[in-house]
mmCIF file of C-alpha atoms and ligand atoms in Angstrom:
data_model
loop_
_atom_site.group_PDB
_atom_site.id
_atom_site.type_symbol
_atom_site.label_atom_id
_atom_site.label_comp_id
_atom_site.label_asym_id
_atom_site.label_seq_id
_atom_site.Cartn_x
_atom_site.Cartn_y
_atom_site.Cartn_z
ATOM 1 C CA MET A 1 12.478 -28.773 65.276
ATOM 2 C CA ALA A 2 10.524 -29.591 68.428
ATOM 3 C CA THR A 3 9.089 -32.905 68.697
ATOM 4 C CA SER A 4 6.072 -31.808 70.115
ATOM 5 C CA ASP A 5 5.253 -29.475 66.940
ATOM 6 C CA LEU A 6 5.203 -32.355 64.546
ATOM 7 C CA GLU A 7 3.074 -34.246 67.162
ATOM 8 C CA THR A 8 0.556 -31.532 67.338
ATOM 9 C CA GLN A 9 0.410 -31.111 63.636
ATOM 10 C CA LEU A 10 -0.126 -35.028 63.348
ATOM 11 C CA THR A 11 -2.946 -34.882 65.950
ATOM 12 C CA GLU A 12 -4.358 -31.906 64.344
ATOM 13 C CA LEU A 13 -4.565 -33.613 61.061
ATOM 14 C CA GLN A 14 -6.115 -36.512 62.597
ATOM 15 C CA LYS A 15 -8.805 -34.618 63.953
ATOM 16 C CA GLN A 16 -9.568 -32.181 60.915
ATOM 17 C CA SER A 17 -9.686 -35.180 58.531
ATOM 18 C CA GLN A 18 -12.108 -36.945 60.918
ATOM 19 C CA GLN A 19 -14.437 -33.885 60.748
ATOM 20 C CA ALA A 20 -13.982 -33.342 56.998
ATOM 21 C CA ILE A 21 -14.714 -37.286 56.277
ATOM 22 C CA ALA A 22 -17.662 -37.239 58.139
ATOM 23 C CA ALA A 23 -18.881 -34.339 56.145
ATOM 24 C CA VAL A 24 -18.286 -35.457 52.782
ATOM 25 C CA THR A 25 -21.431 -36.717 50.806
ATOM 26 C CA SER A 26 -19.927 -37.911 47.685
ATOM 27 C CA LEU A 27 -17.344 -40.410 46.586
ATOM 28 C CA ASP A 28 -15.560 -37.967 44.244
ATOM 29 C CA ASP A 29 -15.137 -35.527 47.315
ATOM 30 C CA LEU A 30 -13.963 -38.260 49.434
ATOM 31 C CA GLU A 31 -11.360 -39.350 46.960
ATOM 32 C CA GLN A 32 -10.193 -35.743 46.904
ATOM 33 C CA LEU A 33 -9.780 -36.026 50.670
ATOM 34 C CA ARG A 34 -7.722 -39.156 50.294
ATOM 35 C CA VAL A 35 -5.353 -37.350 47.993
ATOM 36 C CA ASN A 36 -5.292 -34.143 50.072
ATOM 37 C CA TYR A 37 -4.258 -36.050 53.520
ATOM 38 C CA LEU A 38 -2.493 -39.236 52.282
ATOM 39 C CA GLY A 39 -1.575 -38.410 48.710
ATOM 40 C CA LYS A 40 2.277 -38.106 47.743
ATOM 41 C CA LYS A 41 2.009 -34.539 48.068
ATOM 42 C CA GLY A 42 -0.592 -34.687 50.624
ATOM 43 C CA GLU A 43 -0.573 -32.975 54.164
ATOM 44 C CA LEU A 44 1.004 -36.078 56.045
ATOM 45 C CA SER A 45 3.807 -36.147 53.602
ATOM 46 C CA GLN A 46 4.414 -32.493 54.128
ATOM 47 C CA ILE A 47 4.396 -32.941 57.877
ATOM 48 C CA LEU A 48 6.553 -36.016 57.562
ATOM 49 C CA LYS A 49 9.340 -33.960 55.722
ATOM 50 C CA GLY A 50 10.184 -32.279 59.023
ATOM 51 C CA MET A 51 11.157 -35.614 60.405
ATOM 52 C CA GLY A 52 14.730 -35.129 59.007
ATOM 53 C CA ARG A 53 15.199 -32.371 61.247
ATOM 54 C CA LEU A 54 14.457 -34.469 64.313
ATOM 55 C CA ASP A 55 16.850 -35.798 66.869
ATOM 56 C CA ALA A 56 17.703 -39.510 65.904
ATOM 57 C CA SER A 57 16.226 -40.656 69.238
ATOM 58 C CA ASP A 58 12.943 -39.159 68.730
ATOM 59 C CA ARG A 59 12.167 -40.221 65.182
ATOM 60 C CA PRO A 60 10.972 -43.680 65.881
ATOM 61 C CA ARG A 61 8.156 -42.424 68.355
ATOM 62 C CA ILE A 62 7.094 -39.701 66.038
ATOM 63 C CA GLY A 63 7.167 -42.273 63.273
ATOM 64 C CA ALA A 64 4.859 -44.555 65.278
ATOM 65 C CA VAL A 65 2.580 -41.595 65.872
ATOM 66 C CA ALA A 66 2.827 -40.762 62.138
ATOM 67 C CA ASN A 67 1.890 -44.286 61.163
ATOM 68 C CA GLU A 68 -1.059 -44.526 63.709
ATOM 69 C CA VAL A 69 -2.419 -41.265 62.206
ATOM 70 C CA LYS A 70 -2.044 -42.708 58.843
ATOM 71 C CA ASP A 71 -4.096 -45.852 59.560
ATOM 72 C CA LEU A 72 -6.950 -43.852 61.665
ATOM 73 C CA VAL A 73 -7.199 -41.573 58.617
ATOM 74 C CA GLN A 74 -7.257 -44.603 56.197
ATOM 75 C CA ALA A 75 -9.611 -46.313 58.149
ATOM 76 C CA ALA A 76 -12.027 -43.513 58.394
ATOM 77 C CA LEU A 77 -11.662 -43.114 54.588
ATOM 78 C CA ASP A 78 -12.403 -46.901 54.209
ATOM 79 C CA LYS A 79 -15.720 -46.741 56.198
ATOM 80 C CA LYS A 80 -17.037 -43.637 54.610
ATOM 81 C CA LYS A 81 -16.485 -45.219 51.185
ATOM 82 C CA SER A 82 -18.218 -48.279 51.832
ATOM 83 C CA ASN A 83 -21.085 -46.213 53.357
ATOM 84 C CA LEU A 84 -21.473 -43.852 50.641
ATOM 85 C CA GLN A 85 -21.169 -46.815 48.108
ATOM 86 C CA SER A 86 -24.227 -48.910 49.915
ATOM 87 C CA ALA A 87 -25.974 -45.421 50.202
ATOM 88 C CA GLN A 88 -25.671 -45.193 46.254
ATOM 89 C CA ILE A 89 -26.875 -48.694 45.660
ATOM 90 C CA GLN A 90 -29.783 -48.217 48.037
ATOM 91 C CA ALA A 91 -30.887 -45.152 46.216
ATOM 92 C CA GLN A 92 -30.561 -46.927 42.667
ATOM 93 C CA LEU A 93 -32.898 -49.553 44.120
ATOM 94 C CA GLU A 94 -35.548 -47.205 45.319
ATOM 95 C CA SER A 95 -35.801 -45.361 42.169
ATOM 96 C CA GLU A 96 -35.722 -48.497 40.179
ATOM 97 C CA THR A 97 -38.673 -50.052 42.246
ATOM 98 C CA LEU A 98 -41.823 -51.076 40.176
ATOM 99 C CA ASP A 99 -45.014 -50.589 42.058
ATOM 100 C CA VAL A 100 -47.004 -53.450 40.728
ATOM 101 C CA THR A 101 -50.052 -52.357 42.377
ATOM 102 C CA MET A 102 -50.233 -49.111 40.377
ATOM 103 C CA PRO A 103 -53.304 -49.390 37.703
ATOM 104 C CA GLY A 104 -52.443 -49.985 34.022
ATOM 105 C CA ILE A 105 -52.759 -47.597 31.457
ATOM 106 C CA TYR A 106 -55.811 -48.304 29.264
ATOM 107 C CA LEU A 107 -54.971 -48.917 25.720
ATOM 108 C CA PRO A 108 -57.884 -49.537 23.359
ATOM 109 C CA GLN A 109 -57.503 -53.047 21.773
ATOM 110 C CA GLY A 110 -58.145 -53.501 18.235
ATOM 111 C CA ARG A 111 -59.672 -56.664 16.985
ATOM 112 C CA ILE A 112 -59.229 -58.528 13.832
ATOM 113 C CA HIS A 113 -61.414 -57.808 10.957
ATOM 114 C CA PRO A 114 -64.208 -60.314 9.859
ATOM 115 C CA ILE A 115 -62.603 -61.010 6.400
ATOM 116 C CA ASN A 116 -59.182 -61.418 8.056
ATOM 117 C CA ALA A 117 -60.522 -63.896 10.742
ATOM 118 C CA MET A 118 -62.391 -65.929 8.198
ATOM 119 C CA MET A 119 -59.406 -66.287 6.181
ATOM 120 C CA ASP A 120 -57.357 -67.329 9.322
ATOM 121 C CA LYS A 121 -59.855 -69.666 10.214
ATOM 122 C CA ALA A 122 -59.746 -71.496 6.670
ATOM 123 C CA LEU A 123 -56.273 -71.493 6.605
ATOM 124 C CA ASP A 124 -56.023 -73.018 9.662
ATOM 125 C CA VAL A 125 -58.438 -75.774 8.610
ATOM 126 C CA PHE A 126 -56.143 -76.655 5.632
ATOM 127 C CA VAL A 127 -52.790 -76.231 7.225
ATOM 128 C CA GLY A 128 -54.118 -78.812 9.688
ATOM 129 C CA LEU A 129 -54.812 -80.912 6.859
ATOM 130 C CA GLY A 130 -51.209 -80.412 5.619
ATOM 131 C CA TYR A 131 -51.474 -77.871 2.837
ATOM 132 C CA THR A 132 -49.180 -75.171 2.261
ATOM 133 C CA VAL A 133 -49.886 -71.407 1.868
ATOM 134 C CA ALA A 134 -49.209 -70.041 -1.507
ATOM 135 C CA ASP A 135 -49.811 -66.547 -3.185
ATOM 136 C CA GLY A 136 -49.485 -64.956 -6.733
ATOM 137 C CA PRO A 137 -49.795 -61.376 -8.030
ATOM 138 C CA GLU A 138 -52.901 -59.551 -8.314
ATOM 139 C CA MET A 139 -52.081 -57.989 -11.384
ATOM 140 C CA GLU A 140 -52.097 -61.184 -14.089
ATOM 141 C CA THR A 141 -51.510 -62.093 -17.353
ATOM 142 C CA ASP A 142 -54.566 -63.233 -19.744
ATOM 143 C CA TYR A 143 -52.478 -66.593 -19.460
ATOM 144 C CA TYR A 144 -52.626 -67.433 -15.863
ATOM 145 C CA ASN A 145 -56.123 -65.622 -15.391
ATOM 146 C CA PHE A 146 -57.777 -67.647 -18.075
ATOM 147 C CA GLU A 147 -55.936 -69.449 -20.981
ATOM 148 C CA ALA A 148 -53.973 -71.925 -18.762
ATOM 149 C CA LEU A 149 -57.101 -72.559 -16.908
ATOM 150 C CA ASN A 150 -58.700 -74.149 -19.930
ATOM 151 C CA THR A 151 -60.624 -70.705 -20.852
ATOM 152 C CA PRO A 152 -59.215 -69.363 -24.412
ATOM 153 C CA PRO A 153 -59.968 -65.942 -25.711
ATOM 154 C CA ASP A 154 -63.305 -66.895 -27.181
ATOM 155 C CA HIS A 155 -64.451 -68.973 -24.624
ATOM 156 C CA PRO A 156 -68.183 -68.290 -23.449
ATOM 157 C CA ALA A 157 -66.972 -68.756 -19.571
ATOM 158 C CA ARG A 158 -65.391 -65.398 -19.829
ATOM 159 C CA ASP A 159 -68.559 -63.809 -19.619
ATOM 160 C CA MET A 160 -68.992 -65.241 -16.140
ATOM 161 C CA GLN A 161 -66.323 -63.113 -14.911
ATOM 162 C CA ASP A 162 -66.359 -59.445 -15.920
ATOM 163 C CA THR A 163 -62.744 -58.355 -16.096
ATOM 164 C CA PHE A 164 -60.640 -55.044 -15.524
ATOM 165 C CA TYR A 165 -58.285 -55.070 -18.427
ATOM 166 C CA LEU A 166 -55.202 -52.975 -18.038
ATOM 167 C CA PRO A 167 -53.756 -50.692 -20.879
ATOM 168 C CA ASP A 168 -50.713 -52.891 -21.130
ATOM 169 C CA GLY A 169 -52.984 -55.801 -21.761
ATOM 170 C CA ASN A 170 -52.573 -57.352 -18.567
ATOM 171 C CA LEU A 171 -55.392 -57.642 -16.244
ATOM 172 C CA LEU A 172 -56.666 -57.583 -12.688
ATOM 173 C CA ARG A 173 -57.034 -61.235 -11.707
ATOM 174 C CA THR A 174 -60.717 -62.105 -11.326
ATOM 175 C CA HIS A 175 -60.104 -65.320 -9.317
ATOM 176 C CA THR A 176 -57.390 -66.818 -7.146
ATOM 177 C CA SER A 177 -57.385 -69.875 -9.589
ATOM 178 C CA SER A 178 -54.455 -68.319 -11.252
ATOM 179 C CA VAL A 179 -52.255 -69.231 -8.485
ATOM 180 C CA GLN A 180 -52.842 -73.037 -9.314
ATOM 181 C CA ILE A 181 -50.970 -72.410 -12.374
ATOM 182 C CA ARG A 182 -48.312 -70.288 -11.152
ATOM 183 C CA TYR A 183 -47.469 -72.899 -8.177
ATOM 184 C CA MET A 184 -47.834 -76.113 -10.472
ATOM 185 C CA GLU A 185 -45.221 -74.412 -12.987
ATOM 186 C CA GLU A 186 -42.674 -74.357 -10.029
ATOM 187 C CA ASN A 187 -43.478 -77.456 -8.274
ATOM 188 C CA ASP A 188 -43.924 -80.937 -8.866
ATOM 189 C CA PRO A 189 -46.659 -83.249 -7.363
ATOM 190 C CA PRO A 190 -47.659 -84.170 -4.866
ATOM 191 C CA ILE A 191 -49.442 -80.543 -4.376
ATOM 192 C CA ARG A 192 -51.453 -79.536 -1.418
ATOM 193 C CA ILE A 193 -51.945 -75.687 -1.301
ATOM 194 C CA ILE A 194 -54.020 -72.991 -0.223
ATOM 195 C CA ALA A 195 -54.066 -69.579 -1.651
ATOM 196 C CA PRO A 196 -56.071 -66.587 -0.207
ATOM 197 C CA GLY A 197 -56.095 -63.302 -1.956
ATOM 198 C CA ARG A 198 -57.640 -60.146 -3.286
ATOM 199 C CA CYS A 199 -59.473 -60.255 -6.687
ATOM 200 C CA TYR A 200 -61.273 -57.968 -8.861
ATOM 201 C CA ARG A 201 -64.482 -57.695 -11.064
ATOM 202 C CA ARG A 202 -66.259 -55.143 -12.927
ATOM 203 C CA ASP A 203 -69.526 -55.728 -11.108
ATOM 204 C CA THR A 204 -71.699 -53.259 -10.391
ATOM 205 C CA GLU A 205 -71.484 -52.768 -6.554
ATOM 206 C CA ASP A 206 -74.586 -53.924 -4.578
ATOM 207 C CA ALA A 207 -75.638 -56.018 -1.553
ATOM 208 C CA THR A 208 -73.836 -58.730 -2.650
ATOM 209 C CA HIS A 209 -71.239 -57.558 -4.925
ATOM 210 C CA ALA A 210 -68.044 -55.837 -4.725
ATOM 211 C CA ALA A 211 -65.432 -54.996 -7.369
ATOM 212 C CA VAL A 212 -62.613 -56.001 -4.900
ATOM 213 C CA PHE A 213 -63.091 -58.899 -2.839
ATOM 214 C CA HIS A 214 -61.374 -61.962 -1.301
ATOM 215 C CA GLN A 215 -61.103 -65.222 -2.525
ATOM 216 C CA ILE A 216 -59.447 -68.665 -1.084
ATOM 217 C CA GLU A 217 -58.282 -71.263 -3.721
ATOM 218 C CA ILE A 218 -57.504 -74.898 -2.827
ATOM 219 C CA LEU A 219 -55.596 -77.564 -5.038
ATOM 220 C CA ALA A 220 -54.555 -80.744 -4.311
ATOM 221 C CA ILE A 221 -52.381 -82.708 -7.005
ATOM 222 C CA ASP A 222 -51.389 -86.581 -6.814
ATOM 223 C CA GLU A 223 -51.570 -90.128 -8.192
ATOM 224 C CA GLY A 224 -54.960 -91.488 -7.667
ATOM 225 C CA LEU A 225 -56.753 -88.610 -6.416
ATOM 226 C CA THR A 226 -60.791 -88.759 -6.945
ATOM 227 C CA PHE A 227 -63.715 -87.049 -6.509
ATOM 228 C CA THR A 228 -64.263 -88.935 -3.091
ATOM 229 C CA ASP A 229 -61.279 -87.107 -1.840
ATOM 230 C CA LEU A 230 -62.546 -83.794 -2.880
ATOM 231 C CA LYS A 231 -65.906 -84.524 -1.267
ATOM 232 C CA GLY A 232 -64.201 -85.522 2.060
ATOM 233 C CA THR A 233 -62.138 -82.580 2.072
ATOM 234 C CA ILE A 234 -64.914 -79.981 1.475
ATOM 235 C CA LYS A 235 -67.025 -81.675 4.088
ATOM 236 C CA ILE A 236 -64.441 -81.472 6.820
ATOM 237 C CA PHE A 237 -63.618 -77.920 5.810
ATOM 238 C CA LEU A 238 -67.400 -76.820 5.863
ATOM 239 C CA GLU A 239 -67.976 -78.298 9.130
ATOM 240 C CA GLU A 240 -65.083 -76.669 10.667
ATOM 241 C CA MET A 241 -66.320 -73.416 9.523
ATOM 242 C CA PHE A 242 -69.951 -73.727 9.827
ATOM 243 C CA GLY A 243 -70.609 -76.731 12.614
ATOM 244 C CA ALA A 244 -72.232 -79.954 11.545
ATOM 245 C CA VAL A 245 -74.585 -78.417 9.069
ATOM 246 C CA PRO A 246 -76.060 -80.238 6.106
ATOM 247 C CA ILE A 247 -74.465 -79.838 2.863
ATOM 248 C CA ARG A 248 -74.995 -80.680 -0.834
ATOM 249 C CA PHE A 249 -72.960 -80.900 -3.964
ATOM 250 C CA ARG A 250 -74.829 -79.886 -7.167
ATOM 251 C CA ALA A 251 -73.690 -80.480 -10.980
ATOM 252 C CA SER A 252 -72.395 -77.212 -12.240
ATOM 253 C CA TYR A 253 -69.559 -75.952 -14.818
ATOM 254 C CA PHE A 254 -66.364 -74.324 -14.543
ATOM 255 C CA PRO A 255 -63.792 -74.483 -17.401
ATOM 256 C CA PHE A 256 -60.884 -75.781 -15.250
ATOM 257 C CA THR A 257 -62.597 -78.366 -13.585
ATOM 258 C CA GLU A 258 -64.288 -81.738 -15.033
ATOM 259 C CA PRO A 259 -66.893 -82.503 -13.523
ATOM 260 C CA SER A 260 -67.600 -79.471 -11.567
ATOM 261 C CA ALA A 261 -69.774 -78.744 -8.517
ATOM 262 C CA GLU A 262 -71.008 -76.123 -6.420
ATOM 263 C CA VAL A 263 -71.593 -76.648 -2.842
ATOM 264 C CA ASP A 264 -74.563 -75.367 -0.645
ATOM 265 C CA VAL A 265 -74.987 -75.336 3.077
ATOM 266 C CA GLU A 266 -78.181 -75.488 4.949
ATOM 267 C CA TRP A 267 -78.186 -72.304 7.196
ATOM 268 C CA ASN A 268 -81.218 -71.225 9.131
ATOM 269 C CA GLY A 269 -83.531 -73.125 6.953
ATOM 270 C CA ARG A 270 -82.212 -72.219 3.561
ATOM 271 C CA TRP A 271 -79.640 -73.699 1.016
ATOM 272 C CA LEU A 272 -77.032 -71.322 0.454
ATOM 273 C CA GLU A 273 -74.243 -71.512 -2.198
ATOM 274 C CA VAL A 274 -70.839 -71.143 -0.476
ATOM 275 C CA LEU A 275 -68.264 -72.736 -2.681
ATOM 276 C CA GLY A 276 -67.191 -73.986 -6.516
ATOM 277 C CA CYS A 277 -65.159 -77.176 -6.826
ATOM 278 C CA GLY A 278 -64.325 -80.047 -9.302
ATOM 279 C CA MET A 279 -61.840 -82.418 -10.432
ATOM 280 C CA VAL A 280 -59.060 -80.298 -12.199
ATOM 281 C CA ASP A 281 -59.566 -80.485 -15.904
ATOM 282 C CA PRO A 282 -56.740 -82.805 -17.643
ATOM 283 C CA ASN A 283 -56.134 -79.600 -20.018
ATOM 284 C CA VAL A 284 -54.828 -77.667 -16.956
ATOM 285 C CA LEU A 285 -52.585 -80.476 -15.904
ATOM 286 C CA LYS A 286 -51.274 -80.487 -19.487
ATOM 287 C CA ALA A 287 -50.818 -76.550 -19.440
ATOM 288 C CA VAL A 288 -48.155 -77.136 -16.849
ATOM 289 C CA GLY A 289 -46.627 -80.053 -18.078
ATOM 290 C CA TYR A 290 -47.984 -82.903 -15.795
ATOM 291 C CA ASP A 291 -49.260 -86.085 -17.138
ATOM 292 C CA PRO A 292 -52.987 -86.436 -16.795
ATOM 293 C CA GLU A 293 -52.331 -90.104 -17.154
ATOM 294 C CA ILE A 294 -50.715 -90.159 -14.060
ATOM 295 C CA TYR A 295 -51.856 -87.467 -12.059
ATOM 296 C CA SER A 296 -55.325 -86.232 -10.998
ATOM 297 C CA GLY A 297 -56.323 -83.599 -8.776
ATOM 298 C CA PHE A 298 -59.153 -81.388 -7.341
ATOM 299 C CA ALA A 299 -59.486 -77.714 -6.999
ATOM 300 C CA ALA A 300 -61.988 -75.393 -5.091
ATOM 301 C CA GLY A 301 -62.601 -71.840 -4.631
ATOM 302 C CA PHE A 302 -64.797 -69.459 -2.398
ATOM 303 C CA GLY A 303 -65.468 -66.082 -1.823
ATOM 304 C CA VAL A 304 -64.401 -65.009 1.726
ATOM 305 C CA GLU A 305 -66.823 -62.201 2.244
ATOM 306 C CA ARG A 306 -69.729 -64.655 1.333
ATOM 307 C CA PHE A 307 -68.534 -66.890 3.966
ATOM 308 C CA ALA A 308 -68.401 -64.135 6.543
ATOM 309 C CA MET A 309 -71.853 -62.966 5.422
ATOM 310 C CA VAL A 310 -73.415 -66.364 5.822
ATOM 311 C CA LEU A 311 -71.595 -67.106 9.180
ATOM 312 C CA HIS A 312 -72.322 -63.506 10.877
ATOM 313 C CA GLN A 313 -75.538 -62.956 8.870
ATOM 314 C CA ILE A 314 -74.254 -59.934 7.427
ATOM 315 C CA ASP A 315 -77.020 -58.286 5.114
ATOM 316 C CA ASP A 316 -74.851 -56.219 2.783
ATOM 317 C CA ILE A 317 -71.283 -56.905 1.798
ATOM 318 C CA ARG A 318 -70.281 -53.245 1.725
ATOM 319 C CA ARG A 319 -70.837 -52.988 5.555
ATOM 320 C CA LEU A 320 -67.315 -55.101 5.350
ATOM 321 C CA TYR A 321 -65.374 -52.284 3.597
ATOM 322 C CA THR A 322 -66.818 -49.208 5.192
ATOM 323 C CA SER A 323 -64.495 -49.363 8.382
ATOM 324 C CA ASP A 324 -67.376 -48.392 10.650
ATOM 325 C CA LEU A 325 -66.467 -48.988 14.184
ATOM 326 C CA ARG A 326 -70.070 -49.807 15.428
ATOM 327 C CA PHE A 327 -70.191 -52.474 12.720
ATOM 328 C CA LEU A 328 -66.597 -53.812 13.408
ATOM 329 C CA LYS A 329 -66.916 -53.944 17.168
ATOM 330 C CA GLN A 330 -69.307 -56.585 16.923
ATOM 331 C CA PHE A 331 -66.785 -59.030 16.141
HETATM 332 N N1 LIG B 1 -62.526 -69.626 -9.634
HETATM 333 C C1 LIG B 1 -63.773 -69.806 -9.635
HETATM 334 C C2 LIG B 1 -64.784 -68.563 -9.172
HETATM 335 O O1 LIG B 1 -64.047 -67.567 -9.146
HETATM 336 C C3 LIG B 1 -64.029 -70.456 -8.233
HETATM 337 C C4 LIG B 1 -63.895 -71.847 -8.562
HETATM 338 C C5 LIG B 1 -64.509 -72.790 -8.916
HETATM 339 C C6 LIG B 1 -62.354 -72.015 -8.209
HETATM 340 C C7 LIG B 1 -64.121 -74.175 -9.076
HETATM 341 C C8 LIG B 1 -61.873 -73.500 -8.471
HETATM 342 C C9 LIG B 1 -62.927 -74.682 -8.748
HETATM 343 O O2 LIG B 1 -60.897 -74.035 -7.986
HETATM 344 O O3 LIG B 1 -62.490 -75.615 -8.771
HETATM 345 O O4 LIG B 1 -65.719 -68.234 -9.358
#
């Protein structure tokens, strides 16, 4: 075979490959070209098979040409490959770019219901004083709701709280005071808890009464706690809730506390009752196995709705339950 034939084929391959490589637009196609030209069974190998038929004296020169062609094709492939790769990265970056100047999407914002806001605020104050949040079931036994709270079955104080009794003899708790008993049964003094929750009473609904409402219960038990500790704690709490308003303690009666008091705040020129409290009755301590000779404590309970109504001057408790957005948006 004539050396010129092989040489022509090599130069032809060189030219063709340059064009083909220039025209390629994807990395996959480029790889395919590499295989076609330089692969084991590629065009270059095919051409070089003809070398065996050359005169021995011609081989080195043609070999040199073949190497040169191979290097040129390889270089063209490499260059194209890096071009395609950077174009790919560029395209990816552009497609992922965030336009931080675009206007946002408007999502209407919900707000916290005044009952929840009130609870959160009260919890915050007591957690700040070192109290732990506790809870108990809304369906209760007579024992936890009444009996252990020094209110036996024929006790006249049961009339203070009209109760929903369930067919199985259980009841819907009329107050969160039941949590006191449950917590004390499971824990030893010292105790400082705050227990928020839903309560139920068979009241006729009107502007100030709801059958389902919310209470928060406070309980502190320790050695040497006195009425002074109760007063100081309630004072701090009410000041956090209502600001520096005048408050007064009035003697009252609850079966589970002795002595007992009701607390009023002066609000817009009127005294408003907001809370019941007292020193935990020794019978309550005995019911959970605490020795009243060693431990004493105080308790308090209040209605969350009542607080919200006083604070926000809401005239009817039912507004808190009707989910009227025109009303709720004011808070
Ligand atoms: N449980 C009472 C009620 O529902 C409120 C109450 C009064 C709770 C005095 C107390 C307390 O812990 O000491 O009316």
